[in-house]
N, CA, C and O atoms as a DFTB+ gen file, in Angstrom:
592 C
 N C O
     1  1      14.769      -1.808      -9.454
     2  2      16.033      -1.525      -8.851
     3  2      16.304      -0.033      -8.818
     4  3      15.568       0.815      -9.322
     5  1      17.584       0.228      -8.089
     6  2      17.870       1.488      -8.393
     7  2      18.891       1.992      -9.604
     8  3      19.891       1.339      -9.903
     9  1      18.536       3.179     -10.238
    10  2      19.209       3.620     -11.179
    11  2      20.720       4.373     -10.879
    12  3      21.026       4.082      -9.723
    13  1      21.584       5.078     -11.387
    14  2      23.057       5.618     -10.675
    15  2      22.371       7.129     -10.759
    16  3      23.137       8.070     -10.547
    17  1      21.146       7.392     -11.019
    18  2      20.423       8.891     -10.771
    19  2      19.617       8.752      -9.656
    20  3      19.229       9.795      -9.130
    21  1      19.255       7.612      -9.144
    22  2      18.288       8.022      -7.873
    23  2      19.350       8.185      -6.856
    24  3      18.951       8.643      -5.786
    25  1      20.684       7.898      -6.951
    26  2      21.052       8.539      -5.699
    27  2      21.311      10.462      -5.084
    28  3      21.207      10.944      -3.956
    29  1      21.704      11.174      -6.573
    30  2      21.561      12.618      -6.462
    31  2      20.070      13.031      -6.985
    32  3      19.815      14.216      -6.768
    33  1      18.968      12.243      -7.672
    34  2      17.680      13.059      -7.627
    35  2      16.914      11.543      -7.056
    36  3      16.797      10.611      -7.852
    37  1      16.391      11.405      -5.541
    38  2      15.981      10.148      -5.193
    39  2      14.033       9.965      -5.515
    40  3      13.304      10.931      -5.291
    41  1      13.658       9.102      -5.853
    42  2      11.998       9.586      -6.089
    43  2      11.664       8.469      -5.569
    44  3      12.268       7.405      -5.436
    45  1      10.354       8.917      -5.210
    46  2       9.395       7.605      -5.140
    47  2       8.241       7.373      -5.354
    48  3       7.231       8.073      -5.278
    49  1       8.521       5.719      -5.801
    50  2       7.365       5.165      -6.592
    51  2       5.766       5.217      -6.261
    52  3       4.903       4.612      -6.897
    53  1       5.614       5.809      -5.472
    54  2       4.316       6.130      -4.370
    55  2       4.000       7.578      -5.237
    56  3       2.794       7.672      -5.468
    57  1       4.755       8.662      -5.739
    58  2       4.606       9.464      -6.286
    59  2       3.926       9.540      -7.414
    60  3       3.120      10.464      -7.531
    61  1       4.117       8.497      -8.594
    62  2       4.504       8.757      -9.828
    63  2       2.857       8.084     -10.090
    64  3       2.047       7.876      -9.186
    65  1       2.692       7.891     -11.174
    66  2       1.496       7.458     -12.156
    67  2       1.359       5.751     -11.794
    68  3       2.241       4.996     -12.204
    69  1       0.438       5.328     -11.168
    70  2      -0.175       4.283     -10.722
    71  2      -0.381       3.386     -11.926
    72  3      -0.004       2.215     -11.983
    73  1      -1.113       4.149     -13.030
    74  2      -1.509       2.969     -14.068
    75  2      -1.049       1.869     -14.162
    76  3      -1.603       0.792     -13.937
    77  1       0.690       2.222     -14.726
    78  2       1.336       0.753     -14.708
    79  2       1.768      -0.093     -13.605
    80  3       2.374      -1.148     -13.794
    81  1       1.404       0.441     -12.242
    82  2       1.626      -0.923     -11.231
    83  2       0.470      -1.683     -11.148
    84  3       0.546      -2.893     -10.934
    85  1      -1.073      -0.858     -11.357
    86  2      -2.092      -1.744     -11.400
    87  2      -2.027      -2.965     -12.441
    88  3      -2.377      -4.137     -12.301
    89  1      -1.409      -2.227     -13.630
    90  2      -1.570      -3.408     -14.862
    91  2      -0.357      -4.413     -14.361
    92  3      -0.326      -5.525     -14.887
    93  1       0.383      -4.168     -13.629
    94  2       1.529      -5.007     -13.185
    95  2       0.758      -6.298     -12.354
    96  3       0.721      -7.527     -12.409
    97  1       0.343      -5.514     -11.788
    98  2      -0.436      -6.303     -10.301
    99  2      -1.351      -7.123     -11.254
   100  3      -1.017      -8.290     -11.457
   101  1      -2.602      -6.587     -11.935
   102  2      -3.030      -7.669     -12.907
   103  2      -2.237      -8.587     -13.662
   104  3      -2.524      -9.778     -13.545
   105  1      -1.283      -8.259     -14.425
   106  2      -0.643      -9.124     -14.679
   107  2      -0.373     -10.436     -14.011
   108  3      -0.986     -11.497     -14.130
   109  1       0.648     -10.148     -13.302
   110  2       1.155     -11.079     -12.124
   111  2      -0.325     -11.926     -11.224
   112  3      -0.185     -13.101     -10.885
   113  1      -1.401     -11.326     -10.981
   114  2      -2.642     -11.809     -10.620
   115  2      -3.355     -13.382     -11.712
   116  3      -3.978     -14.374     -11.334
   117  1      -2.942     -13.010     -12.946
   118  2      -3.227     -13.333     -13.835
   119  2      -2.252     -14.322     -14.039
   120  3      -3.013     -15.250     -14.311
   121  1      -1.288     -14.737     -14.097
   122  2      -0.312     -15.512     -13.496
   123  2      -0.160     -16.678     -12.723
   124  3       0.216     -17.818     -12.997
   125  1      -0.667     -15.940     -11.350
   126  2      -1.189     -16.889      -9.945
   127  2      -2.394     -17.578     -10.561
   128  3      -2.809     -18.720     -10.366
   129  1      -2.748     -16.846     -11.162
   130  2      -4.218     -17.567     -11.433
   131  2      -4.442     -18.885     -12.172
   132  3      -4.944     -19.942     -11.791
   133  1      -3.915     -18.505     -13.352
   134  2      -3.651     -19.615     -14.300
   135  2      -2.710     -20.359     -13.972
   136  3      -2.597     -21.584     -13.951
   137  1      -2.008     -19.499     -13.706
   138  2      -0.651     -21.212     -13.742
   139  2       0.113     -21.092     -11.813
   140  3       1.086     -20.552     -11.286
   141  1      -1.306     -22.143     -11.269
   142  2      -0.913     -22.066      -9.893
   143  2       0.708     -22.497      -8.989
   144  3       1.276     -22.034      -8.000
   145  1       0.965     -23.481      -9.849
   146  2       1.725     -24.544      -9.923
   147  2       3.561     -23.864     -10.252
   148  3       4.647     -24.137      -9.741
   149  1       3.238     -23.150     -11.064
   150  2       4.056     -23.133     -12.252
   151  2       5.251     -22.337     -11.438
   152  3       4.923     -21.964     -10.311
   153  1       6.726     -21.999     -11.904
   154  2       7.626     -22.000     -10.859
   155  2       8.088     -20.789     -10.982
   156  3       9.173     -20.347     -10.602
   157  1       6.947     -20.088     -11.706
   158  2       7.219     -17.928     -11.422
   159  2       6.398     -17.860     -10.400
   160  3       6.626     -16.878      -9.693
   161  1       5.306     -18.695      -9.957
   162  2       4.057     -18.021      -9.511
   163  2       4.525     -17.940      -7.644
   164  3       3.666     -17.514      -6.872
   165  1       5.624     -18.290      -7.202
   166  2       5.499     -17.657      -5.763
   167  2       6.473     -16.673      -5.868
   168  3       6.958     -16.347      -4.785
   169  1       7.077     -15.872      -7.243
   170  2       7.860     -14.752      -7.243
   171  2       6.442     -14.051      -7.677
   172  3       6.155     -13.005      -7.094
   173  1       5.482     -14.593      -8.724
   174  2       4.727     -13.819      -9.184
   175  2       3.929     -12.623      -7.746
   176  3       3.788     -11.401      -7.699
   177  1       3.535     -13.872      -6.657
   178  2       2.851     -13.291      -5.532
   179  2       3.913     -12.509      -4.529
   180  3       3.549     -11.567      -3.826
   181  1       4.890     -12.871      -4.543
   182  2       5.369     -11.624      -3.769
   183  2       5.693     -10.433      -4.514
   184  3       5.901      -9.363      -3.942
   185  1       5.739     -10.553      -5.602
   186  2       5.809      -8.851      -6.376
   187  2       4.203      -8.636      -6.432
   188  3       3.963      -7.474      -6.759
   189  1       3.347      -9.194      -6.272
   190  2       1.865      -8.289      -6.265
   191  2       1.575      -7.988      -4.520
   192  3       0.883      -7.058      -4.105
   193  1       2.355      -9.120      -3.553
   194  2       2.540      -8.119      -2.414
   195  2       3.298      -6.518      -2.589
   196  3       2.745      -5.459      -2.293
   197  1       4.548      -6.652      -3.086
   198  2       5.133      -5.387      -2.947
   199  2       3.704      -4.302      -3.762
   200  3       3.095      -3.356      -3.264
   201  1       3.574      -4.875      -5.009
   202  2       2.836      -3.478      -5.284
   203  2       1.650      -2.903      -5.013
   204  3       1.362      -1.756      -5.353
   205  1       0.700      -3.893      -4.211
   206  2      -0.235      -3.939      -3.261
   207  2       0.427      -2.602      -2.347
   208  3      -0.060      -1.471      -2.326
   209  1       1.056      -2.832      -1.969
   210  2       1.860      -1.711      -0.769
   211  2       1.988      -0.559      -1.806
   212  3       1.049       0.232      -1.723
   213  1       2.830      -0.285      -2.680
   214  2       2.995       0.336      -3.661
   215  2       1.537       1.379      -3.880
   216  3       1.490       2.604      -3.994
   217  1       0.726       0.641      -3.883
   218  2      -0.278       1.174      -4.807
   219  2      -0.987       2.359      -2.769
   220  3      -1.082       3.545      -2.455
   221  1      -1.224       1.150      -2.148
   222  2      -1.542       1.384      -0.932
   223  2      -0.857       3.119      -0.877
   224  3      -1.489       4.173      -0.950
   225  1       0.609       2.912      -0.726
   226  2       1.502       4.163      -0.199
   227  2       0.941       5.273      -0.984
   228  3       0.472       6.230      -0.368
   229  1       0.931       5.260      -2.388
   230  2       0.164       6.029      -3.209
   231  2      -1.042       6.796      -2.416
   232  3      -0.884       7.942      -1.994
   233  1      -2.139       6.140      -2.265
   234  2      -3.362       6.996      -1.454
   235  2      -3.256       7.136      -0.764
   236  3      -4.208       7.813      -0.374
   237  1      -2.236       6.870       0.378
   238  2      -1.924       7.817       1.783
   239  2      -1.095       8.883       1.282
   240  3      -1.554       9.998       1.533
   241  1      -0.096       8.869       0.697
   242  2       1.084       9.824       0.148
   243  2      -0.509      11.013       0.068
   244  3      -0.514      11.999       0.805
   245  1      -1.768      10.729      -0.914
   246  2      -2.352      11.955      -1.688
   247  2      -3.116      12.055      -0.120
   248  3      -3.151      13.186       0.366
   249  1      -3.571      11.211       0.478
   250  2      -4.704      11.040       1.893
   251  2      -3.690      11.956       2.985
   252  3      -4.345      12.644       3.767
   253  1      -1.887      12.066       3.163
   254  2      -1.522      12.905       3.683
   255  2      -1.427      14.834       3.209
   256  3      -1.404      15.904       3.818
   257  1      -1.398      14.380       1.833
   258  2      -1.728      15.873       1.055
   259  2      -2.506      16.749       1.456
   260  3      -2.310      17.853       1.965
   261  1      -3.891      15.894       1.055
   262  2      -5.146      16.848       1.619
   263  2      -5.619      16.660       3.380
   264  3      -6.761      16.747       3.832
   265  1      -4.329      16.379       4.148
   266  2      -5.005      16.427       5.661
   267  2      -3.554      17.436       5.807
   268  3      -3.279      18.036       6.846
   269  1      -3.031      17.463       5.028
   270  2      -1.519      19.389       5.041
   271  2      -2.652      20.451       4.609
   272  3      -2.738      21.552       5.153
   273  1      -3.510      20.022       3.586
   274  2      -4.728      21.394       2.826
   275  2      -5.887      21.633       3.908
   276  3      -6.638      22.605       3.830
   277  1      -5.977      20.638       4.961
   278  2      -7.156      20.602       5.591
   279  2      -8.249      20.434       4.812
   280  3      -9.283      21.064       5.038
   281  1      -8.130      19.504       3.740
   282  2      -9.392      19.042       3.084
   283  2      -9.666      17.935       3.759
   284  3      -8.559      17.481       4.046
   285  1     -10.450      17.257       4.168
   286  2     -10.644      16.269       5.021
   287  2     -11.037      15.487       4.712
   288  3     -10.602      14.374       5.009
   289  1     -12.568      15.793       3.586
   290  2     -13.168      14.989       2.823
   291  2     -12.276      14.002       1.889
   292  3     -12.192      12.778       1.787
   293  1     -11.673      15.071       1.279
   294  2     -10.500      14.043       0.519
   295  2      -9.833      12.998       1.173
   296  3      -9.840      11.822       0.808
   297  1      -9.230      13.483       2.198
   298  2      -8.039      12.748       3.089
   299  2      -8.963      11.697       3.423
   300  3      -8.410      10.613       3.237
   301  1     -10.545      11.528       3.981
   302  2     -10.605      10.308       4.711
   303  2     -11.130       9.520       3.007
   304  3     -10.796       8.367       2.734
   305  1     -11.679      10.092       2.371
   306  2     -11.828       9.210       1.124
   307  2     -10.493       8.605       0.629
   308  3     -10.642       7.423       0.320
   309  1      -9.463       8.981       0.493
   310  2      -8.416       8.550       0.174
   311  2      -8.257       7.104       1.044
   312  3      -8.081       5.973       0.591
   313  1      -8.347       7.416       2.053
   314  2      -7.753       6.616       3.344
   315  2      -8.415       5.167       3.062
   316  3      -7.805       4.138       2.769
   317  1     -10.544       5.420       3.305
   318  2     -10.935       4.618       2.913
   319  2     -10.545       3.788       1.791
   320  3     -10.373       2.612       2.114
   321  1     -10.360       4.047       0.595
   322  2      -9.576       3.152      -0.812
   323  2      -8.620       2.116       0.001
   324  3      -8.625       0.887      -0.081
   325  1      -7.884       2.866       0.724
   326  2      -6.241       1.931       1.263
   327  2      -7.279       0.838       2.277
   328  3      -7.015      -0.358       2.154
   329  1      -8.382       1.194       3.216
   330  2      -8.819      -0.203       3.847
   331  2     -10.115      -1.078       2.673
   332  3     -10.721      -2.140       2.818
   333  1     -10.128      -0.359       1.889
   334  2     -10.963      -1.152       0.538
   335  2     -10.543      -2.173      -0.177
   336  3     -10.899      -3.329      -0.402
   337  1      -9.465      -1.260      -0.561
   338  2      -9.234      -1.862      -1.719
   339  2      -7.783      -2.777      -1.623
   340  3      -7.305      -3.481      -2.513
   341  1      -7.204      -2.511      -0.145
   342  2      -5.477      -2.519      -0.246
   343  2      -5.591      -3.456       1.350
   344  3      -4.530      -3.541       1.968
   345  1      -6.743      -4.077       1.930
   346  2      -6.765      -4.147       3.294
   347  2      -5.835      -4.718       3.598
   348  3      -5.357      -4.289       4.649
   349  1      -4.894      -6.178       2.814
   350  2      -3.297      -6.015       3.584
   351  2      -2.491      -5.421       3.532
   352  3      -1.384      -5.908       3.760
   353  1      -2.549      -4.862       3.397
   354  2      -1.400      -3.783       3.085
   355  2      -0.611      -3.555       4.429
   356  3      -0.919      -4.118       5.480
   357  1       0.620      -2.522       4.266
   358  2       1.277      -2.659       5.245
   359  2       0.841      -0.672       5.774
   360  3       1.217       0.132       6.627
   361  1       0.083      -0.705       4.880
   362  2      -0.658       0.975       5.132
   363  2      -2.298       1.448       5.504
   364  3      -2.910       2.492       5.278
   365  1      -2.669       0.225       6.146
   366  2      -4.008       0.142       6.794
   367  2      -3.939       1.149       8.144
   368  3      -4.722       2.076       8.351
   369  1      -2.824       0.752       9.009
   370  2      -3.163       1.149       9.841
   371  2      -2.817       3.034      10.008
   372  3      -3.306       3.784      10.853
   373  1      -2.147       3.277       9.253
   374  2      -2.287       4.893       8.945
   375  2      -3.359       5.419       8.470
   376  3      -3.910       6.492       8.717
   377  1      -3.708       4.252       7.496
   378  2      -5.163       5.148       6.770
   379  2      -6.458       4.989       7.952
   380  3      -7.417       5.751       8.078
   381  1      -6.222       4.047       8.564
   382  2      -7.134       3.850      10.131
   383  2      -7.053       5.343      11.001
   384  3      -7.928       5.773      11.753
   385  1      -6.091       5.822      10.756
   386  2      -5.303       6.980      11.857
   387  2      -6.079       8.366      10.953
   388  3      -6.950       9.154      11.321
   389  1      -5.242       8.227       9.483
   390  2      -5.858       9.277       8.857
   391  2      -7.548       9.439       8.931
   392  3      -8.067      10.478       9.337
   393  1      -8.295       8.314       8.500
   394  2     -10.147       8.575       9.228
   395  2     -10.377       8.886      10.342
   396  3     -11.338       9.637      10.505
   397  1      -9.700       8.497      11.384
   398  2     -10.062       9.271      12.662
   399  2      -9.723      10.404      12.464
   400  3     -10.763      11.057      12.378
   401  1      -8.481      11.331      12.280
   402  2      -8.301      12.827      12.132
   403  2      -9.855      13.003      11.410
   404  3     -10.968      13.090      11.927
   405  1      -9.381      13.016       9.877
   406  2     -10.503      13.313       8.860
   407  2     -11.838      13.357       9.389
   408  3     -12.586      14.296       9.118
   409  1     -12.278      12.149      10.322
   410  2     -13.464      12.693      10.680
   411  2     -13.772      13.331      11.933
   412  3     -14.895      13.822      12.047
   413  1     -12.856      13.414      13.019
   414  2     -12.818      14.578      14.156
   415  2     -13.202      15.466      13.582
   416  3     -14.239      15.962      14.023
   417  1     -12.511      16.167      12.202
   418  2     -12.817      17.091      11.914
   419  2     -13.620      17.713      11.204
   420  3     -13.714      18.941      11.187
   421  1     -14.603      16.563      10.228
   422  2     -15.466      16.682      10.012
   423  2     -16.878      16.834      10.924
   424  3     -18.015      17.069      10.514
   425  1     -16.407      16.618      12.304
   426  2     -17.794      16.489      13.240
   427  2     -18.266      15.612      12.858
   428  3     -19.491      15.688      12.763
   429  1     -17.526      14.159      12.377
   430  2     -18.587      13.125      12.155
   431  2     -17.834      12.099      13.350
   432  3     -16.708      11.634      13.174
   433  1     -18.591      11.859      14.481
   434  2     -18.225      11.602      15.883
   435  2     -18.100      10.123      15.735
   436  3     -17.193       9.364      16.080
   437  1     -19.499       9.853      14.999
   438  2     -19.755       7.916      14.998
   439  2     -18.357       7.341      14.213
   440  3     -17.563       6.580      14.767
   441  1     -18.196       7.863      12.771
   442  2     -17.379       7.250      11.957
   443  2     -16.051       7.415      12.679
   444  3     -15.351       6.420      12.868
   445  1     -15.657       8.651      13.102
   446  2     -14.157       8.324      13.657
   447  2     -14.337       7.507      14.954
   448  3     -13.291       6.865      15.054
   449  1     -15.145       7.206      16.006
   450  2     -15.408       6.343      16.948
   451  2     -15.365       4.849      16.561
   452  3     -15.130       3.933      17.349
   453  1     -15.659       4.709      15.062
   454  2     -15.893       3.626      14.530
   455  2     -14.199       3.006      14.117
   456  3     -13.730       1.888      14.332
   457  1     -13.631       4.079      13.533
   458  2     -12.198       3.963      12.921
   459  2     -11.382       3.814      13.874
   460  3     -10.333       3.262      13.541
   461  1     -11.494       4.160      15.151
   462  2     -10.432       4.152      15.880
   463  2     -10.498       2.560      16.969
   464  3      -9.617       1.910      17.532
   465  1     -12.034       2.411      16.870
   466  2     -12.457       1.002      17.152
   467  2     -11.489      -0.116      16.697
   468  3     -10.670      -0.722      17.388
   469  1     -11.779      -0.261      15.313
   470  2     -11.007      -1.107      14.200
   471  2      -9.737      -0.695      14.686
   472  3      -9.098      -1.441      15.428
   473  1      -9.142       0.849      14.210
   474  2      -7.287       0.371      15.003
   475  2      -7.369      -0.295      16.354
   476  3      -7.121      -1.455      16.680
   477  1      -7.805       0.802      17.092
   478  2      -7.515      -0.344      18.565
   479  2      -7.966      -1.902      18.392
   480  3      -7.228      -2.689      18.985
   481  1      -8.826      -2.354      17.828
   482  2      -9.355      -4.013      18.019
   483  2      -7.736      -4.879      17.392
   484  3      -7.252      -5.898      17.884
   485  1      -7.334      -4.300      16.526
   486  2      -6.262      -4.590      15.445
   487  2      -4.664      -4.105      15.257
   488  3      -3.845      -4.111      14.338
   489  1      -4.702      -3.649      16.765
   490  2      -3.094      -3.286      16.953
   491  2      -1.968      -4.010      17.017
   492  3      -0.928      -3.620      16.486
   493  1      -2.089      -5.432      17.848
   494  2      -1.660      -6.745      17.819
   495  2      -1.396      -7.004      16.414
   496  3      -0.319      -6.940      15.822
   497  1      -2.862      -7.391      15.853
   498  2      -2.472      -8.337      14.945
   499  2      -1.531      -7.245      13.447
   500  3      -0.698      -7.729      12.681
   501  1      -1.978      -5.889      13.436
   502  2      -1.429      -5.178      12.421
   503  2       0.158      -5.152      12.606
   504  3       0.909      -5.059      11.635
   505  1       0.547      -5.229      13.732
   506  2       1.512      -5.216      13.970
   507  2       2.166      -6.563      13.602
   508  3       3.024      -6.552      12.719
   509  1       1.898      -7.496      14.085
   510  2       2.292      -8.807      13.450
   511  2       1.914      -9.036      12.146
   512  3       2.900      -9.523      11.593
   513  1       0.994      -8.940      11.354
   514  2       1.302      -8.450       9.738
   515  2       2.172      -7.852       9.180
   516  3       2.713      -8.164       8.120
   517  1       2.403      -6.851       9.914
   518  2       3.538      -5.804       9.237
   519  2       4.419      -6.051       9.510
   520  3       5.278      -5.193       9.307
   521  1       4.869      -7.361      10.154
   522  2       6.410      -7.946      10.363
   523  2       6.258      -8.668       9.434
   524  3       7.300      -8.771       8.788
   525  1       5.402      -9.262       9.023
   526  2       5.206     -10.393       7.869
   527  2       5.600      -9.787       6.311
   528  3       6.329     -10.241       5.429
   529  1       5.057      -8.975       6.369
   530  2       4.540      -8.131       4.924
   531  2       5.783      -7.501       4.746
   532  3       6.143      -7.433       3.570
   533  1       6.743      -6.892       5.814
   534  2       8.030      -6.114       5.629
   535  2       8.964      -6.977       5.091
   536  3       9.845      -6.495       4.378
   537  1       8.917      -8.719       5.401
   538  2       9.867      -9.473       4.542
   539  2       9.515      -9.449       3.434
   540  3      10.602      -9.719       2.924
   541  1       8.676      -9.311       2.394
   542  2       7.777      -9.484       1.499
   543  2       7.688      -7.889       0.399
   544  3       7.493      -7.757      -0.809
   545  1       7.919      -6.945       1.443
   546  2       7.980      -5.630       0.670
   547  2       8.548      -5.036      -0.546
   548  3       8.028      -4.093      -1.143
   549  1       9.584      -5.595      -0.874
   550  2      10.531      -5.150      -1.932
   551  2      10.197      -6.521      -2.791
   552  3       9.496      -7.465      -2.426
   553  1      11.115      -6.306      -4.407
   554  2      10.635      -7.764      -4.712
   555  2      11.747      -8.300      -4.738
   556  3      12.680      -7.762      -4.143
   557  1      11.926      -9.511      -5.445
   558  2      13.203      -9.792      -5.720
   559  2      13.888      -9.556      -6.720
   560  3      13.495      -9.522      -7.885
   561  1      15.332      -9.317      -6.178
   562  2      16.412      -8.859      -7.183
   563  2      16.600      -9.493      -8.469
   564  3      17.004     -10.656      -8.481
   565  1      16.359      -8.877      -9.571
   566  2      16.270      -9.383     -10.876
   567  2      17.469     -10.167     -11.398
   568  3      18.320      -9.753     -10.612
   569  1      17.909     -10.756     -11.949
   570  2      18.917     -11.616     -12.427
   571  2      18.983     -11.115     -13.627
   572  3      19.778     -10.200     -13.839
   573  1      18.337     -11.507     -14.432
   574  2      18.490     -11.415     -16.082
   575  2      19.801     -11.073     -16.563
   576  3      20.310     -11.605     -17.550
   577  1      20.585      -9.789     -15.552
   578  2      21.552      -9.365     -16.320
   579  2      23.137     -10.082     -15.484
   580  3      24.294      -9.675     -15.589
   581  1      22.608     -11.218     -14.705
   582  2      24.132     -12.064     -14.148
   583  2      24.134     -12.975     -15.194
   584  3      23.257     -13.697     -15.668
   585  1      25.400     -12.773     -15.474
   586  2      26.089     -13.822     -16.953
   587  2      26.602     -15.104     -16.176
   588  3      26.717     -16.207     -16.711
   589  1      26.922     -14.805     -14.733
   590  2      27.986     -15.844     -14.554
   591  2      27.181     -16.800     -13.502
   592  3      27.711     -17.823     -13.068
């Protein structure tokens, strides 16, 4: 949720230290897993959607960094992770965008020919994912602290 400080210093979670959303995401993975049935496990999966995205925004946030430094190498390695490791994500198709820059400018002709392939083949359907995935983005509002 939000705190009564993120509205005069606002941050975001895309910024900060990853560790604990991965162990989150395991967690909650771990969860789905074992207890398929059980009546956390379709809150469990939409909070490992949100942090799927979470984690995703993260390596574009650093994949936009180093394409401001004109490091390129970085930027399309970054990018790659987000279609690796994050492929639903709702940040594929930027990191699709960021490898084509990254490798224009590397003079590597095939790979960005290749990247821009995949966006164009996948504009439709990314787009209709990302209507899907945007209901799904945030998690749900915690209770614990309604008494009534």
């Amino acid at each position: 949720g939000t705190g009564i400080l993120d509205g005069w210093f606002p941050r975001d979670q895309a910024e900060h230290e990853t560790e604990t959303l991965h162990n989150a995401f395991n967690d909650f993975a771990t969860l789905v897993r074992r207890y398929p049935d059980s009546k956390y496990a379709g809150d469990a999966y939409q909070r490992m959607i949100y942090l799927r995205n979470e984690l995703a925004q993260h390596e574009i946030s650093v994949a936009e960094y180093y394409l401001s430094r004109k490091a390129w190498t970085g930027a399309a390695n970054r990018a790659r992770i987000v279609i690796e490791r994050y492929e639903q994500s709702t940040w594929r198709k930027r990191a699709l965008e960021i490898m084509v820059t990254a490798y224009r400018e590397l003079g590597l002709e095939q790979l960005a020919d290749d990247a821009q392939r995949v966006l164009d083949l996948n504009k439709d359907i990314a787009a209709n994912l990302y209507n899907f995935d945007a209901e799904l983005e945030k998690p749900p509002e915690s209770s614990w602290y309604k008494f009534w």
